[in-house]
Amino acid sequence: MALLILATELQATGLRVLFIGDSITDGNWGKGDGKPSAQRPQWDMNHIFGSGYMYLCATHYMGKYPRREYMFFNRGSSGNTLDDLEKRWDTDVLEMQPDVLSVLIGINDVNRYLHGDRKTPFDFDAWEATYRKLLDHARQANPNLKIVLAGPFVAPTGKMSSDAGFAQCNEITRRCDGIVKKIAQDYHALYLPYQEMFDQILKSEPTSQDTYWIWDGVHPTPAGHWLMANMWIKQVDKKKFLK
């Protein structure tokens, strides 16, 4: 069934837009609960995008421009790090033949490091090299590929507000965000400053509950996902990536 659906999708004429990342992108698409893409039911169009910013982006373009026949794909996977993306890059990116590729990754790399032995510092150089290698492979497969790189983010909200390791998590995440920004410049990709966006909204729109935008310091609420989708749509439209 999955192969038949994929074959049909590859014959479509609309632009192919693929989102890949961790749980923030995943949103339990295909009722996957972190399972590999091939093990998720991809025929159920009621759950194909999960719940989150990716879903909101897809519904915006598919509902507003039906004649363009856009095809959106969610390839987020809960708990993934950049190394995990590398392991499935051929199947979940290259074989999907996207015209537009959106990547959001990094927070699990930081958390996995902080909960490991930490005998050596976080290897920013290796992280950047892996990120660039994956984009190189994607561009080699499609020299005209449009790339959207979203910066990782973290906030002192929910359980993170009292986490003793938040300061270090915050520092490493922001450095990774800076690396993503630099990579985006080098690859002429669109960079989305989600860390800056959440920093600003937490200051400008204080609420009685600090979990209003990001409930656990990492995962956005529906309100937070709306902010993310709104930025994605505005910036992608500005660059005319989906025209």
PDB file of C-alpha atoms in Angstrom:
ATOM      1  CA  MET A   1       0.000   0.000   0.000  1.00  0.00           C
ATOM      2  CA  ALA A   2       2.772   2.463   0.977  1.00  0.00           C
ATOM      3  CA  LEU A   3       4.679   1.823  -2.252  1.00  0.00           C
ATOM      4  CA  LEU A   4       1.550   2.393  -4.321  1.00  0.00           C
ATOM      5  CA  ILE A   5       0.846   5.681  -2.543  1.00  0.00           C
ATOM      6  CA  LEU A   6       4.454   6.819  -2.998  1.00  0.00           C
ATOM      7  CA  ALA A   7       4.362   5.961  -6.708  1.00  0.00           C
ATOM      8  CA  THR A   8       1.204   8.027  -7.094  1.00  0.00           C
ATOM      9  CA  GLU A   9       2.754  10.928  -5.195  1.00  0.00           C
ATOM     10  CA  LEU A  10       5.835  10.939  -7.388  1.00  0.00           C
ATOM     11  CA  GLN A  11       3.606  11.424 -10.451  1.00  0.00           C
ATOM     12  CA  ALA A  12       2.010  14.584  -9.041  1.00  0.00           C
ATOM     13  CA  THR A  13       2.866  17.907 -10.678  1.00  0.00           C
ATOM     14  CA  GLY A  14       2.784  20.184  -7.623  1.00  0.00           C
ATOM     15  CA  LEU A  15       5.831  21.232  -5.628  1.00  0.00           C
ATOM     16  CA  ARG A  16       6.972  18.705  -3.036  1.00  0.00           C
ATOM     17  CA  VAL A  17       7.594  20.226   0.397  1.00  0.00           C
ATOM     18  CA  LEU A  18       9.265  18.067   3.028  1.00  0.00           C
ATOM     19  CA  PHE A  19       9.701  18.805   6.739  1.00  0.00           C
ATOM     20  CA  ILE A  20      12.215  16.786   8.735  1.00  0.00           C
ATOM     21  CA  GLY A  21      13.307  16.974  12.347  1.00  0.00           C
ATOM     22  CA  ASP A  22      12.469  15.724  15.821  1.00  0.00           C
ATOM     23  CA  SER A  23       9.293  15.594  17.938  1.00  0.00           C
ATOM     24  CA  ILE A  24       8.502  19.271  17.376  1.00  0.00           C
ATOM     25  CA  THR A  25       8.039  18.496  13.685  1.00  0.00           C
ATOM     26  CA  ASP A  26       6.766  14.951  14.207  1.00  0.00           C
ATOM     27  CA  GLY A  27       3.559  15.805  16.061  1.00  0.00           C
ATOM     28  CA  ASN A  28       2.739  12.076  15.987  1.00  0.00           C
ATOM     29  CA  TRP A  29       2.076  12.111  12.249  1.00  0.00           C
ATOM     30  CA  GLY A  30       0.642   8.892  10.924  1.00  0.00           C
ATOM     31  CA  LYS A  31       0.041   7.969  14.578  1.00  0.00           C
ATOM     32  CA  GLY A  32       3.708   7.118  14.501  1.00  0.00           C
ATOM     33  CA  ASP A  33       4.781   7.542  18.137  1.00  0.00           C
ATOM     34  CA  GLY A  34       8.393   7.775  16.971  1.00  0.00           C
ATOM     35  CA  LYS A  35       8.265   4.776  14.640  1.00  0.00           C
ATOM     36  CA  PRO A  36      10.221   4.856  11.352  1.00  0.00           C
ATOM     37  CA  SER A  37       8.419   6.399   8.394  1.00  0.00           C
ATOM     38  CA  ALA A  38       7.905   3.051   6.659  1.00  0.00           C
ATOM     39  CA  GLN A  39       6.022   1.709   9.683  1.00  0.00           C
ATOM     40  CA  ARG A  40       3.516   4.566   9.873  1.00  0.00           C
ATOM     41  CA  PRO A  41       0.143   4.400   8.113  1.00  0.00           C
ATOM     42  CA  GLN A  42       0.522   6.860   5.254  1.00  0.00           C
ATOM     43  CA  TRP A  43      -2.906   6.241   3.757  1.00  0.00           C
ATOM     44  CA  ASP A  44      -4.844   7.904   6.593  1.00  0.00           C
ATOM     45  CA  MET A  45      -5.116  11.494   5.369  1.00  0.00           C
ATOM     46  CA  ASN A  46      -6.802  12.492   8.634  1.00  0.00           C
ATOM     47  CA  HIS A  47      -3.535  11.979  10.525  1.00  0.00           C
ATOM     48  CA  ILE A  48      -0.889  12.311   7.816  1.00  0.00           C
ATOM     49  CA  PHE A  49       0.669  15.555   9.092  1.00  0.00           C
ATOM     50  CA  GLY A  50       0.426  15.149  12.850  1.00  0.00           C
ATOM     51  CA  SER A  51      -0.290  18.195  15.000  1.00  0.00           C
ATOM     52  CA  GLY A  52       2.053  21.154  15.026  1.00  0.00           C
ATOM     53  CA  TYR A  53       3.607  23.901  12.940  1.00  0.00           C
ATOM     54  CA  MET A  54       4.169  21.565   9.984  1.00  0.00           C
ATOM     55  CA  TYR A  55       0.464  20.722   9.912  1.00  0.00           C
ATOM     56  CA  LEU A  56      -0.444  24.418  10.026  1.00  0.00           C
ATOM     57  CA  CYS A  57       1.924  25.244   7.165  1.00  0.00           C
ATOM     58  CA  ALA A  58       0.597  22.394   5.027  1.00  0.00           C
ATOM     59  CA  THR A  59      -3.056  23.247   5.630  1.00  0.00           C
ATOM     60  CA  HIS A  60      -2.422  26.894   4.762  1.00  0.00           C
ATOM     61  CA  TYR A  61      -0.921  26.221   1.340  1.00  0.00           C
ATOM     62  CA  MET A  62      -3.016  23.203   0.413  1.00  0.00           C
ATOM     63  CA  GLY A  63      -6.266  24.878   1.427  1.00  0.00           C
ATOM     64  CA  LYS A  64      -5.487  28.293  -0.045  1.00  0.00           C
ATOM     65  CA  TYR A  65      -3.956  27.143  -3.337  1.00  0.00           C
ATOM     66  CA  PRO A  66      -5.651  23.880  -4.367  1.00  0.00           C
ATOM     67  CA  ARG A  67      -4.872  24.393  -8.062  1.00  0.00           C
ATOM     68  CA  ARG A  68      -1.165  24.314  -7.345  1.00  0.00           C
ATOM     69  CA  GLU A  69      -1.529  20.783  -5.954  1.00  0.00           C
ATOM     70  CA  TYR A  70       1.215  21.182  -3.367  1.00  0.00           C
ATOM     71  CA  MET A  71       2.377  17.945  -1.772  1.00  0.00           C
ATOM     72  CA  PHE A  72       3.553  18.153   1.832  1.00  0.00           C
ATOM     73  CA  PHE A  73       5.392  15.439   3.755  1.00  0.00           C
ATOM     74  CA  ASN A  74       6.162  15.157   7.447  1.00  0.00           C
ATOM     75  CA  ARG A  75       9.333  13.247   8.239  1.00  0.00           C
ATOM     76  CA  GLY A  76       9.831  14.380  11.805  1.00  0.00           C
ATOM     77  CA  SER A  77      10.694  11.639  14.289  1.00  0.00           C
ATOM     78  CA  SER A  78      10.447  12.051  18.036  1.00  0.00           C
ATOM     79  CA  GLY A  79      13.741  11.979  19.915  1.00  0.00           C
ATOM     80  CA  ASN A  80      15.899  12.398  16.834  1.00  0.00           C
ATOM     81  CA  THR A  81      19.298  14.040  16.835  1.00  0.00           C
ATOM     82  CA  LEU A  82      21.263  15.166  13.800  1.00  0.00           C
ATOM     83  CA  ASP A  83      23.008  11.778  13.741  1.00  0.00           C
ATOM     84  CA  ASP A  84      19.592  10.102  13.618  1.00  0.00           C
ATOM     85  CA  LEU A  85      18.640  12.255  10.647  1.00  0.00           C
ATOM     86  CA  GLU A  86      21.835  11.180   8.913  1.00  0.00           C
ATOM     87  CA  LYS A  87      20.878   7.505   9.290  1.00  0.00           C
ATOM     88  CA  ARG A  88      17.564   8.007   7.489  1.00  0.00           C
ATOM     89  CA  TRP A  89      18.511  10.835   5.135  1.00  0.00           C
ATOM     90  CA  ASP A  90      18.569   8.693   1.990  1.00  0.00           C
ATOM     91  CA  THR A  91      15.110   7.242   2.604  1.00  0.00           C
ATOM     92  CA  ASP A  92      13.332  10.191   4.192  1.00  0.00           C
ATOM     93  CA  VAL A  93      14.861  12.997   2.133  1.00  0.00           C
ATOM     94  CA  LEU A  94      16.698  11.967  -1.031  1.00  0.00           C
ATOM     95  CA  GLU A  95      14.203   9.299  -2.122  1.00  0.00           C
ATOM     96  CA  MET A  96      11.326  11.704  -1.492  1.00  0.00           C
ATOM     97  CA  GLN A  97      12.707  14.104  -4.117  1.00  0.00           C
ATOM     98  CA  PRO A  98      11.595  17.348  -2.423  1.00  0.00           C
ATOM     99  CA  ASP A  99      11.549  20.727  -4.132  1.00  0.00           C
ATOM    100  CA  VAL A 100      11.560  22.467  -0.753  1.00  0.00           C
ATOM    101  CA  LEU A 101      13.270  21.007   2.319  1.00  0.00           C
ATOM    102  CA  SER A 102      12.641  22.345   5.831  1.00  0.00           C
ATOM    103  CA  VAL A 103      14.910  21.196   8.675  1.00  0.00           C
ATOM    104  CA  LEU A 104      14.527  21.724  12.427  1.00  0.00           C
ATOM    105  CA  ILE A 105      16.953  19.759  14.598  1.00  0.00           C
ATOM    106  CA  GLY A 106      19.290  20.239  17.527  1.00  0.00           C
ATOM    107  CA  ILE A 107      17.591  20.224  20.914  1.00  0.00           C
ATOM    108  CA  ASN A 108      17.903  16.449  21.319  1.00  0.00           C
ATOM    109  CA  ASP A 109      21.607  16.671  20.476  1.00  0.00           C
ATOM    110  CA  VAL A 110      21.970  19.090  23.379  1.00  0.00           C
ATOM    111  CA  ASN A 111      19.840  17.047  25.782  1.00  0.00           C
ATOM    112  CA  ARG A 112      21.573  13.801  24.882  1.00  0.00           C
ATOM    113  CA  TYR A 113      24.926  15.429  25.553  1.00  0.00           C
ATOM    114  CA  LEU A 114      23.815  16.908  28.884  1.00  0.00           C
ATOM    115  CA  HIS A 115      22.465  13.546  30.041  1.00  0.00           C
ATOM    116  CA  GLY A 116      25.575  11.669  28.907  1.00  0.00           C
ATOM    117  CA  ASP A 117      28.997  11.365  30.498  1.00  0.00           C
ATOM    118  CA  ARG A 118      30.085  14.859  29.338  1.00  0.00           C
ATOM    119  CA  LYS A 119      33.754  13.895  29.533  1.00  0.00           C
ATOM    120  CA  THR A 120      34.476  16.147  26.569  1.00  0.00           C
ATOM    121  CA  PRO A 121      32.854  19.412  25.467  1.00  0.00           C
ATOM    122  CA  PHE A 122      29.980  19.418  22.996  1.00  0.00           C
ATOM    123  CA  ASP A 123      31.555  18.956  19.549  1.00  0.00           C
ATOM    124  CA  PHE A 124      30.186  21.942  17.645  1.00  0.00           C
ATOM    125  CA  ASP A 125      32.584  21.406  14.730  1.00  0.00           C
ATOM    126  CA  ALA A 126      31.432  17.824  14.185  1.00  0.00           C
ATOM    127  CA  TRP A 127      27.780  18.856  14.507  1.00  0.00           C
ATOM    128  CA  GLU A 128      28.233  21.541  11.875  1.00  0.00           C
ATOM    129  CA  ALA A 129      30.156  19.212   9.565  1.00  0.00           C
ATOM    130  CA  THR A 130      27.385  16.602   9.693  1.00  0.00           C
ATOM    131  CA  TYR A 131      24.713  19.230   9.038  1.00  0.00           C
ATOM    132  CA  ARG A 132      26.599  20.527   6.001  1.00  0.00           C
ATOM    133  CA  LYS A 133      27.205  17.014   4.679  1.00  0.00           C
ATOM    134  CA  LEU A 134      23.492  16.252   4.725  1.00  0.00           C
ATOM    135  CA  LEU A 135      22.657  19.465   2.887  1.00  0.00           C
ATOM    136  CA  ASP A 136      25.398  18.742   0.359  1.00  0.00           C
ATOM    137  CA  HIS A 137      23.816  15.382  -0.402  1.00  0.00           C
ATOM    138  CA  ALA A 138      20.398  16.998  -0.772  1.00  0.00           C
ATOM    139  CA  ARG A 139      21.717  19.670  -3.127  1.00  0.00           C
ATOM    140  CA  GLN A 140      23.610  17.086  -5.164  1.00  0.00           C
ATOM    141  CA  ALA A 141      20.361  15.178  -5.646  1.00  0.00           C
ATOM    142  CA  ASN A 142      18.522  18.391  -6.583  1.00  0.00           C
ATOM    143  CA  PRO A 143      20.680  21.440  -7.423  1.00  0.00           C
ATOM    144  CA  ASN A 144      17.520  23.592  -7.476  1.00  0.00           C
ATOM    145  CA  LEU A 145      16.415  22.544  -4.001  1.00  0.00           C
ATOM    146  CA  LYS A 146      15.064  25.356  -1.836  1.00  0.00           C
ATOM    147  CA  ILE A 147      16.152  24.949   1.786  1.00  0.00           C
ATOM    148  CA  VAL A 148      14.586  26.275   4.980  1.00  0.00           C
ATOM    149  CA  LEU A 149      16.719  25.935   8.124  1.00  0.00           C
ATOM    150  CA  ALA A 150      14.993  26.555  11.445  1.00  0.00           C
ATOM    151  CA  GLY A 151      17.168  27.279  14.430  1.00  0.00           C
ATOM    152  CA  PRO A 152      16.764  25.105  17.554  1.00  0.00           C
ATOM    153  CA  PHE A 153      15.397  26.782  20.667  1.00  0.00           C
ATOM    154  CA  VAL A 154      14.846  26.374  24.380  1.00  0.00           C
ATOM    155  CA  ALA A 155      13.058  28.428  27.038  1.00  0.00           C
ATOM    156  CA  PRO A 156      13.020  28.673  30.852  1.00  0.00           C
ATOM    157  CA  THR A 157       9.406  27.546  31.029  1.00  0.00           C
ATOM    158  CA  GLY A 158       7.623  24.661  32.701  1.00  0.00           C
ATOM    159  CA  LYS A 159      10.036  22.156  34.197  1.00  0.00           C
ATOM    160  CA  MET A 160      12.941  23.931  32.519  1.00  0.00           C
ATOM    161  CA  SER A 161      12.362  26.968  34.735  1.00  0.00           C
ATOM    162  CA  SER A 162      13.763  25.060  37.712  1.00  0.00           C
ATOM    163  CA  ASP A 163      16.168  22.741  35.883  1.00  0.00           C
ATOM    164  CA  ALA A 164      19.695  23.064  37.257  1.00  0.00           C
ATOM    165  CA  GLY A 165      21.099  22.323  33.822  1.00  0.00           C
ATOM    166  CA  PHE A 166      19.119  24.975  31.981  1.00  0.00           C
ATOM    167  CA  ALA A 167      21.966  27.498  31.766  1.00  0.00           C
ATOM    168  CA  GLN A 168      24.227  25.044  29.962  1.00  0.00           C
ATOM    169  CA  CYS A 169      21.382  23.775  27.791  1.00  0.00           C
ATOM    170  CA  ASN A 170      20.567  27.356  26.864  1.00  0.00           C
ATOM    171  CA  GLU A 171      24.190  28.162  26.032  1.00  0.00           C
ATOM    172  CA  ILE A 172      24.745  25.112  23.809  1.00  0.00           C
ATOM    173  CA  THR A 173      21.388  25.479  22.064  1.00  0.00           C
ATOM    174  CA  ARG A 174      22.080  29.106  21.210  1.00  0.00           C
ATOM    175  CA  ARG A 175      25.481  28.201  19.801  1.00  0.00           C
ATOM    176  CA  CYS A 176      23.847  25.538  17.643  1.00  0.00           C
ATOM    177  CA  ASP A 177      21.323  28.129  16.534  1.00  0.00           C
ATOM    178  CA  GLY A 178      24.205  30.385  15.494  1.00  0.00           C
ATOM    179  CA  ILE A 179      25.730  27.541  13.508  1.00  0.00           C
ATOM    180  CA  VAL A 180      22.429  26.954  11.698  1.00  0.00           C
ATOM    181  CA  LYS A 181      22.262  30.666  10.842  1.00  0.00           C
ATOM    182  CA  LYS A 182      25.783  30.572   9.406  1.00  0.00           C
ATOM    183  CA  ILE A 183      25.051  27.416   7.403  1.00  0.00           C
ATOM    184  CA  ALA A 184      21.917  29.024   5.997  1.00  0.00           C
ATOM    185  CA  GLN A 185      23.938  31.995   4.809  1.00  0.00           C
ATOM    186  CA  ASP A 186      26.539  29.768   3.155  1.00  0.00           C
ATOM    187  CA  TYR A 187      23.908  27.632   1.404  1.00  0.00           C
ATOM    188  CA  HIS A 188      21.694  30.567   0.409  1.00  0.00           C
ATOM    189  CA  ALA A 189      18.976  28.962   2.483  1.00  0.00           C
ATOM    190  CA  LEU A 190      16.182  30.618   4.420  1.00  0.00           C
ATOM    191  CA  TYR A 191      16.951  30.851   8.148  1.00  0.00           C
ATOM    192  CA  LEU A 192      14.143  30.963  10.726  1.00  0.00           C
ATOM    193  CA  PRO A 193      15.209  32.469  14.098  1.00  0.00           C
ATOM    194  CA  TYR A 194      12.808  30.596  16.326  1.00  0.00           C
ATOM    195  CA  GLN A 195      14.953  31.180  19.427  1.00  0.00           C
ATOM    196  CA  GLU A 196      14.791  34.918  18.920  1.00  0.00           C
ATOM    197  CA  MET A 197      11.072  34.707  18.205  1.00  0.00           C
ATOM    198  CA  PHE A 198      10.296  32.879  21.440  1.00  0.00           C
ATOM    199  CA  ASP A 199      12.636  35.150  23.423  1.00  0.00           C
ATOM    200  CA  GLN A 200      10.662  38.142  22.210  1.00  0.00           C
ATOM    201  CA  ILE A 201       7.183  36.708  22.718  1.00  0.00           C
ATOM    202  CA  LEU A 202       7.984  35.581  26.259  1.00  0.00           C
ATOM    203  CA  LYS A 203       8.935  39.175  27.072  1.00  0.00           C
ATOM    204  CA  SER A 204       6.273  41.014  25.093  1.00  0.00           C
ATOM    205  CA  GLU A 205       3.314  38.748  25.926  1.00  0.00           C
ATOM    206  CA  PRO A 206       3.711  37.681  29.558  1.00  0.00           C
ATOM    207  CA  THR A 207       0.967  35.354  30.769  1.00  0.00           C
ATOM    208  CA  SER A 208      -0.121  34.066  34.155  1.00  0.00           C
ATOM    209  CA  GLN A 209       1.290  30.674  33.186  1.00  0.00           C
ATOM    210  CA  ASP A 210       4.836  30.535  31.844  1.00  0.00           C
ATOM    211  CA  THR A 211       3.842  27.433  29.865  1.00  0.00           C
ATOM    212  CA  TYR A 212       1.543  29.340  27.505  1.00  0.00           C
ATOM    213  CA  TRP A 213       3.952  29.313  24.527  1.00  0.00           C
ATOM    214  CA  ILE A 214       6.338  26.442  25.355  1.00  0.00           C
ATOM    215  CA  TRP A 215       4.985  24.062  27.953  1.00  0.00           C
ATOM    216  CA  ASP A 216       8.166  22.229  29.025  1.00  0.00           C
ATOM    217  CA  GLY A 217      10.947  24.497  27.823  1.00  0.00           C
ATOM    218  CA  VAL A 218      11.295  22.512  24.585  1.00  0.00           C
ATOM    219  CA  HIS A 219       7.916  21.665  23.034  1.00  0.00           C
ATOM    220  CA  PRO A 220       5.612  24.475  21.913  1.00  0.00           C
ATOM    221  CA  THR A 221       1.940  24.597  22.802  1.00  0.00           C
ATOM    222  CA  PRO A 222      -0.666  25.115  20.047  1.00  0.00           C
ATOM    223  CA  ALA A 223      -0.059  28.855  20.472  1.00  0.00           C
ATOM    224  CA  GLY A 224       3.680  28.347  20.037  1.00  0.00           C
ATOM    225  CA  HIS A 225       3.214  26.153  16.994  1.00  0.00           C
ATOM    226  CA  TRP A 226       1.026  28.857  15.455  1.00  0.00           C
ATOM    227  CA  LEU A 227       3.862  31.366  15.908  1.00  0.00           C
ATOM    228  CA  MET A 228       6.283  28.965  14.250  1.00  0.00           C
ATOM    229  CA  ALA A 229       3.972  28.305  11.310  1.00  0.00           C
ATOM    230  CA  ASN A 230       3.239  32.000  10.914  1.00  0.00           C
ATOM    231  CA  MET A 231       6.961  32.795  10.649  1.00  0.00           C
ATOM    232  CA  TRP A 232       7.543  29.872   8.267  1.00  0.00           C
ATOM    233  CA  ILE A 233       4.728  30.990   5.945  1.00  0.00           C
ATOM    234  CA  LYS A 234       5.675  34.668   5.973  1.00  0.00           C
ATOM    235  CA  GLN A 235       9.360  34.067   5.287  1.00  0.00           C
ATOM    236  CA  VAL A 236       8.781  31.369   2.668  1.00  0.00           C
ATOM    237  CA  ASP A 237       6.297  33.624   0.873  1.00  0.00           C
ATOM    238  CA  LYS A 238       8.774  36.488   1.009  1.00  0.00           C
ATOM    239  CA  LYS A 239      11.382  34.306  -0.704  1.00  0.00           C
ATOM    240  CA  LYS A 240       8.751  32.968  -3.108  1.00  0.00           C
ATOM    241  CA  PHE A 241       9.888  29.401  -2.461  1.00  0.00           C
ATOM    242  CA  LEU A 242       6.458  27.994  -3.240  1.00  0.00           C
ATOM    243  CA  LYS A 243       5.645  30.049  -6.341  1.00  0.00           C
TER     244      LYS A 243
END
